[in-house]
Amino acid sequence: MPRPSSKDRLLDAAAEVLLTDGAEALTLEAVARRAGVSKGGLFYHFPTKQALVAAMIDRLVGAFDRALEGAGERPGDFLRAYVAATIPEHPDTQGGGPIDRITAALLAGVLVDPGGLAPLRERYAAWQRRLAGDGVDPAIATVVRLAVDGWWAARLLGLAEPGRGLHEQVRQRLLEMIDDGAR
């Protein structure tokens, strides 16, 4: 397995700081220490905390974009891929994973600096445009996206997410809505 780049090691260290110590502990010094590099080595890649957070968001968004790349060409395929990339088929495979925990911690940190959300807002706008042009009634596509995004947020924050049985039923109903809305 190839060794991660210095930049990836720094992003991994930043994620570890978020997960173990919380958003308020995310400082350039803490990340450099966790990665075992000098502050100069960190500054080479990330001259500011904002640049570090932006790179973390970019990496998470990139992973989501890669999950969407497999969408087919049939009407609704991109929307189906969006559901699949966001909500697992079964509840026992959801929540608490490292990416979800990193995302929740990162979003908490970005709330302190709302400008850090700009790249995420841009990607959401692009995803929405793609969903609205996916061959499904745009209103249905938007309802499904908003439901999925709300479910994702509930999962991240542990807010009464549906249990086994209901999870599968709700997910299936969203997929049926896509099929029903396909033009």
mmCIF file of C-alpha atoms in Angstrom:
data_model
loop_
_atom_site.group_PDB
_atom_site.id
_atom_site.type_symbol
_atom_site.label_atom_id
_atom_site.label_comp_id
_atom_site.label_asym_id
_atom_site.label_seq_id
_atom_site.Cartn_x
_atom_site.Cartn_y
_atom_site.Cartn_z
ATOM 1 C CA MET A 1 0.000 0.000 0.000
ATOM 2 C CA PRO A 2 1.448 3.396 -0.921
ATOM 3 C CA ARG A 3 2.388 5.709 1.899
ATOM 4 C CA PRO A 4 0.010 8.678 2.281
ATOM 5 C CA SER A 5 1.310 12.046 1.124
ATOM 6 C CA SER A 6 2.361 14.638 3.688
ATOM 7 C CA LYS A 7 -0.803 16.573 2.910
ATOM 8 C CA ASP A 8 -2.965 13.482 3.502
ATOM 9 C CA ARG A 9 -1.130 12.741 6.753
ATOM 10 C CA LEU A 10 -1.865 16.280 7.915
ATOM 11 C CA LEU A 11 -5.548 15.957 6.972
ATOM 12 C CA ASP A 12 -5.715 12.608 8.790
ATOM 13 C CA ALA A 13 -4.099 14.214 11.841
ATOM 14 C CA ALA A 14 -6.617 17.074 11.721
ATOM 15 C CA ALA A 15 -9.447 14.530 11.607
ATOM 16 C CA GLU A 16 -7.965 12.743 14.627
ATOM 17 C CA VAL A 17 -7.778 16.024 16.554
ATOM 18 C CA LEU A 18 -11.441 16.709 15.733
ATOM 19 C CA LEU A 19 -12.509 13.212 16.759
ATOM 20 C CA THR A 20 -10.526 12.977 19.957
ATOM 21 C CA ASP A 21 -10.433 16.557 21.217
ATOM 22 C CA GLY A 22 -13.306 18.379 19.487
ATOM 23 C CA ALA A 23 -13.591 21.291 17.077
ATOM 24 C CA GLU A 24 -12.300 23.866 19.570
ATOM 25 C CA ALA A 25 -8.998 21.949 19.837
ATOM 26 C CA LEU A 26 -8.365 22.084 16.088
ATOM 27 C CA THR A 27 -5.328 24.332 15.917
ATOM 28 C CA LEU A 28 -2.407 24.264 13.515
ATOM 29 C CA GLU A 29 -0.099 23.449 16.424
ATOM 30 C CA ALA A 30 -2.236 20.474 17.491
ATOM 31 C CA VAL A 31 -2.366 19.131 13.932
ATOM 32 C CA ALA A 32 1.400 19.493 13.420
ATOM 33 C CA ARG A 33 2.054 17.754 16.740
ATOM 34 C CA ARG A 34 -0.392 14.910 15.917
ATOM 35 C CA ALA A 35 1.145 14.451 12.447
ATOM 36 C CA GLY A 36 4.681 14.566 13.820
ATOM 37 C CA VAL A 37 5.757 17.442 11.578
ATOM 38 C CA SER A 38 7.098 20.903 12.247
ATOM 39 C CA LYS A 39 4.792 23.894 12.047
ATOM 40 C CA GLY A 40 6.810 24.923 8.984
ATOM 41 C CA GLY A 41 5.951 21.608 7.340
ATOM 42 C CA LEU A 42 2.294 22.201 8.107
ATOM 43 C CA PHE A 43 2.435 25.820 6.883
ATOM 44 C CA TYR A 44 3.859 24.613 3.559
ATOM 45 C CA HIS A 45 0.532 22.872 2.840
ATOM 46 C CA PHE A 46 -1.870 24.873 5.014
ATOM 47 C CA PRO A 47 -0.828 28.430 5.866
ATOM 48 C CA THR A 48 -4.009 29.031 7.887
ATOM 49 C CA LYS A 49 -6.574 27.083 9.858
ATOM 50 C CA GLN A 50 -9.149 28.131 7.250
ATOM 51 C CA ALA A 51 -7.029 26.534 4.511
ATOM 52 C CA LEU A 52 -6.821 23.331 6.554
ATOM 53 C CA VAL A 53 -10.588 23.231 7.149
ATOM 54 C CA ALA A 54 -11.227 23.989 3.463
ATOM 55 C CA ALA A 55 -9.000 21.064 2.470
ATOM 56 C CA MET A 56 -10.830 18.777 4.903
ATOM 57 C CA ILE A 57 -14.177 19.801 3.435
ATOM 58 C CA ASP A 58 -12.793 19.350 -0.072
ATOM 59 C CA ARG A 59 -11.644 15.828 0.796
ATOM 60 C CA LEU A 60 -15.040 14.863 2.250
ATOM 61 C CA VAL A 61 -16.917 16.371 -0.704
ATOM 62 C CA GLY A 62 -14.534 14.616 -3.085
ATOM 63 C CA ALA A 63 -15.303 11.271 -1.462
ATOM 64 C CA PHE A 64 -19.034 11.940 -1.894
ATOM 65 C CA ASP A 65 -18.508 12.991 -5.524
ATOM 66 C CA ARG A 66 -16.603 9.743 -6.169
ATOM 67 C CA ALA A 67 -19.532 7.788 -4.723
ATOM 68 C CA LEU A 68 -21.826 9.557 -7.198
ATOM 69 C CA GLU A 69 -19.607 8.841 -10.220
ATOM 70 C CA GLY A 70 -21.128 5.384 -10.679
ATOM 71 C CA ALA A 71 -24.570 6.768 -11.511
ATOM 72 C CA GLY A 72 -26.000 5.326 -14.701
ATOM 73 C CA GLU A 73 -27.748 7.116 -17.540
ATOM 74 C CA ARG A 74 -31.366 6.127 -16.887
ATOM 75 C CA PRO A 75 -33.754 8.772 -15.548
ATOM 76 C CA GLY A 76 -33.283 8.989 -11.777
ATOM 77 C CA ASP A 77 -29.943 7.152 -11.644
ATOM 78 C CA PHE A 78 -28.060 10.132 -10.223
ATOM 79 C CA LEU A 79 -30.765 10.599 -7.576
ATOM 80 C CA ARG A 80 -30.621 6.876 -6.721
ATOM 81 C CA ALA A 81 -26.833 7.162 -6.372
ATOM 82 C CA TYR A 82 -27.334 10.173 -4.071
ATOM 83 C CA VAL A 83 -29.647 8.116 -1.845
ATOM 84 C CA ALA A 84 -27.228 5.158 -1.865
ATOM 85 C CA ALA A 85 -24.208 7.345 -1.040
ATOM 86 C CA THR A 86 -26.041 9.010 1.853
ATOM 87 C CA ILE A 87 -28.314 6.381 3.414
ATOM 88 C CA PRO A 88 -27.148 2.760 3.724
ATOM 89 C CA GLU A 89 -29.572 -0.063 2.973
ATOM 90 C CA HIS A 90 -29.598 -1.263 6.583
ATOM 91 C CA PRO A 91 -29.442 0.783 9.807
ATOM 92 C CA ASP A 92 -26.715 -1.375 11.353
ATOM 93 C CA THR A 93 -24.267 -0.059 8.740
ATOM 94 C CA GLN A 94 -24.980 3.593 9.483
ATOM 95 C CA GLY A 95 -23.962 6.220 11.982
ATOM 96 C CA GLY A 96 -20.886 6.483 14.100
ATOM 97 C CA GLY A 97 -18.451 5.703 11.297
ATOM 98 C CA PRO A 98 -15.281 7.755 11.086
ATOM 99 C CA ILE A 99 -16.414 9.785 8.055
ATOM 100 C CA ASP A 100 -19.726 10.637 9.735
ATOM 101 C CA ARG A 101 -17.949 11.630 12.948
ATOM 102 C CA ILE A 102 -15.383 13.704 11.052
ATOM 103 C CA THR A 103 -18.172 15.377 9.096
ATOM 104 C CA ALA A 104 -20.143 16.224 12.240
ATOM 105 C CA ALA A 105 -17.063 17.607 14.003
ATOM 106 C CA LEU A 106 -15.992 19.546 10.915
ATOM 107 C CA LEU A 107 -19.414 21.102 10.508
ATOM 108 C CA ALA A 108 -19.364 22.109 14.164
ATOM 109 C CA GLY A 109 -16.011 23.783 13.608
ATOM 110 C CA VAL A 110 -17.151 25.511 10.430
ATOM 111 C CA LEU A 111 -20.088 27.047 12.257
ATOM 112 C CA VAL A 112 -17.546 29.259 14.001
ATOM 113 C CA ASP A 113 -16.367 30.462 10.573
ATOM 114 C CA PRO A 114 -19.403 30.330 8.243
ATOM 115 C CA GLY A 115 -17.227 31.330 5.294
ATOM 116 C CA GLY A 116 -15.787 27.832 5.462
ATOM 117 C CA LEU A 117 -19.128 26.512 4.214
ATOM 118 C CA ALA A 118 -18.815 28.257 0.832
ATOM 119 C CA PRO A 119 -17.254 25.251 -0.965
ATOM 120 C CA LEU A 120 -19.911 22.948 0.470
ATOM 121 C CA ARG A 121 -22.665 25.329 -0.620
ATOM 122 C CA GLU A 122 -21.205 25.350 -4.142
ATOM 123 C CA ARG A 123 -21.160 21.533 -4.308
ATOM 124 C CA TYR A 124 -24.726 21.296 -2.989
ATOM 125 C CA ALA A 125 -25.854 23.740 -5.686
ATOM 126 C CA ALA A 126 -24.138 21.585 -8.338
ATOM 127 C CA TRP A 127 -25.681 18.392 -6.925
ATOM 128 C CA GLN A 128 -29.117 20.049 -6.882
ATOM 129 C CA ARG A 129 -28.757 21.136 -10.518
ATOM 130 C CA ARG A 130 -27.752 17.597 -11.481
ATOM 131 C CA LEU A 131 -30.637 16.098 -9.490
ATOM 132 C CA ALA A 132 -33.154 18.503 -11.034
ATOM 133 C CA GLY A 133 -31.985 17.482 -14.508
ATOM 134 C CA ASP A 134 -31.898 13.745 -13.802
ATOM 135 C CA GLY A 135 -35.078 12.876 -15.694
ATOM 136 C CA VAL A 136 -37.237 12.950 -12.566
ATOM 137 C CA ASP A 137 -39.828 15.628 -11.865
ATOM 138 C CA PRO A 138 -37.626 18.355 -10.295
ATOM 139 C CA ALA A 139 -40.057 18.807 -7.390
ATOM 140 C CA ILE A 140 -39.865 15.088 -6.559
ATOM 141 C CA ALA A 141 -36.083 15.107 -6.959
ATOM 142 C CA THR A 142 -35.847 18.032 -4.548
ATOM 143 C CA VAL A 143 -38.219 16.441 -2.021
ATOM 144 C CA VAL A 144 -36.111 13.263 -2.077
ATOM 145 C CA ARG A 145 -32.851 15.232 -1.718
ATOM 146 C CA LEU A 146 -34.184 17.265 1.184
ATOM 147 C CA ALA A 147 -35.522 14.124 2.887
ATOM 148 C CA VAL A 148 -32.192 12.352 2.412
ATOM 149 C CA ASP A 149 -30.213 15.382 3.625
ATOM 150 C CA GLY A 150 -32.451 15.671 6.692
ATOM 151 C CA TRP A 151 -32.069 11.973 7.385
ATOM 152 C CA TRP A 152 -28.298 12.304 7.014
ATOM 153 C CA ALA A 153 -28.260 15.190 9.506
ATOM 154 C CA ALA A 154 -30.442 13.224 11.942
ATOM 155 C CA ARG A 155 -28.038 10.292 11.623
ATOM 156 C CA LEU A 156 -24.995 12.516 12.243
ATOM 157 C CA LEU A 157 -26.541 14.128 15.298
ATOM 158 C CA GLY A 158 -28.304 11.026 16.671
ATOM 159 C CA LEU A 159 -31.750 12.632 16.370
ATOM 160 C CA ALA A 160 -34.385 9.862 16.395
ATOM 161 C CA GLU A 161 -33.205 8.094 13.277
ATOM 162 C CA PRO A 162 -35.533 5.276 12.133
ATOM 163 C CA GLY A 163 -34.780 1.827 13.506
ATOM 164 C CA ARG A 164 -34.613 -1.486 11.660
ATOM 165 C CA GLY A 165 -37.691 -2.138 9.591
ATOM 166 C CA LEU A 166 -38.764 1.472 9.369
ATOM 167 C CA HIS A 167 -35.323 2.415 8.007
ATOM 168 C CA GLU A 168 -35.689 -0.030 5.132
ATOM 169 C CA GLN A 169 -39.315 1.012 4.486
ATOM 170 C CA VAL A 170 -38.513 4.725 4.349
ATOM 171 C CA ARG A 171 -35.485 4.183 2.113
ATOM 172 C CA GLN A 172 -37.543 1.974 -0.194
ATOM 173 C CA ARG A 173 -40.311 4.585 -0.342
ATOM 174 C CA LEU A 174 -37.782 7.241 -1.384
ATOM 175 C CA LEU A 175 -36.565 4.968 -4.186
ATOM 176 C CA GLU A 176 -40.186 4.362 -5.245
ATOM 177 C CA MET A 177 -40.737 8.124 -5.360
ATOM 178 C CA ILE A 178 -37.819 8.375 -7.759
ATOM 179 C CA ASP A 179 -39.285 5.648 -9.987
ATOM 180 C CA ASP A 180 -42.739 7.259 -9.868
ATOM 181 C CA GLY A 181 -41.299 10.674 -10.735
ATOM 182 C CA ALA A 182 -39.192 9.493 -13.663
ATOM 183 C CA ARG A 183 -40.372 11.117 -16.885
#
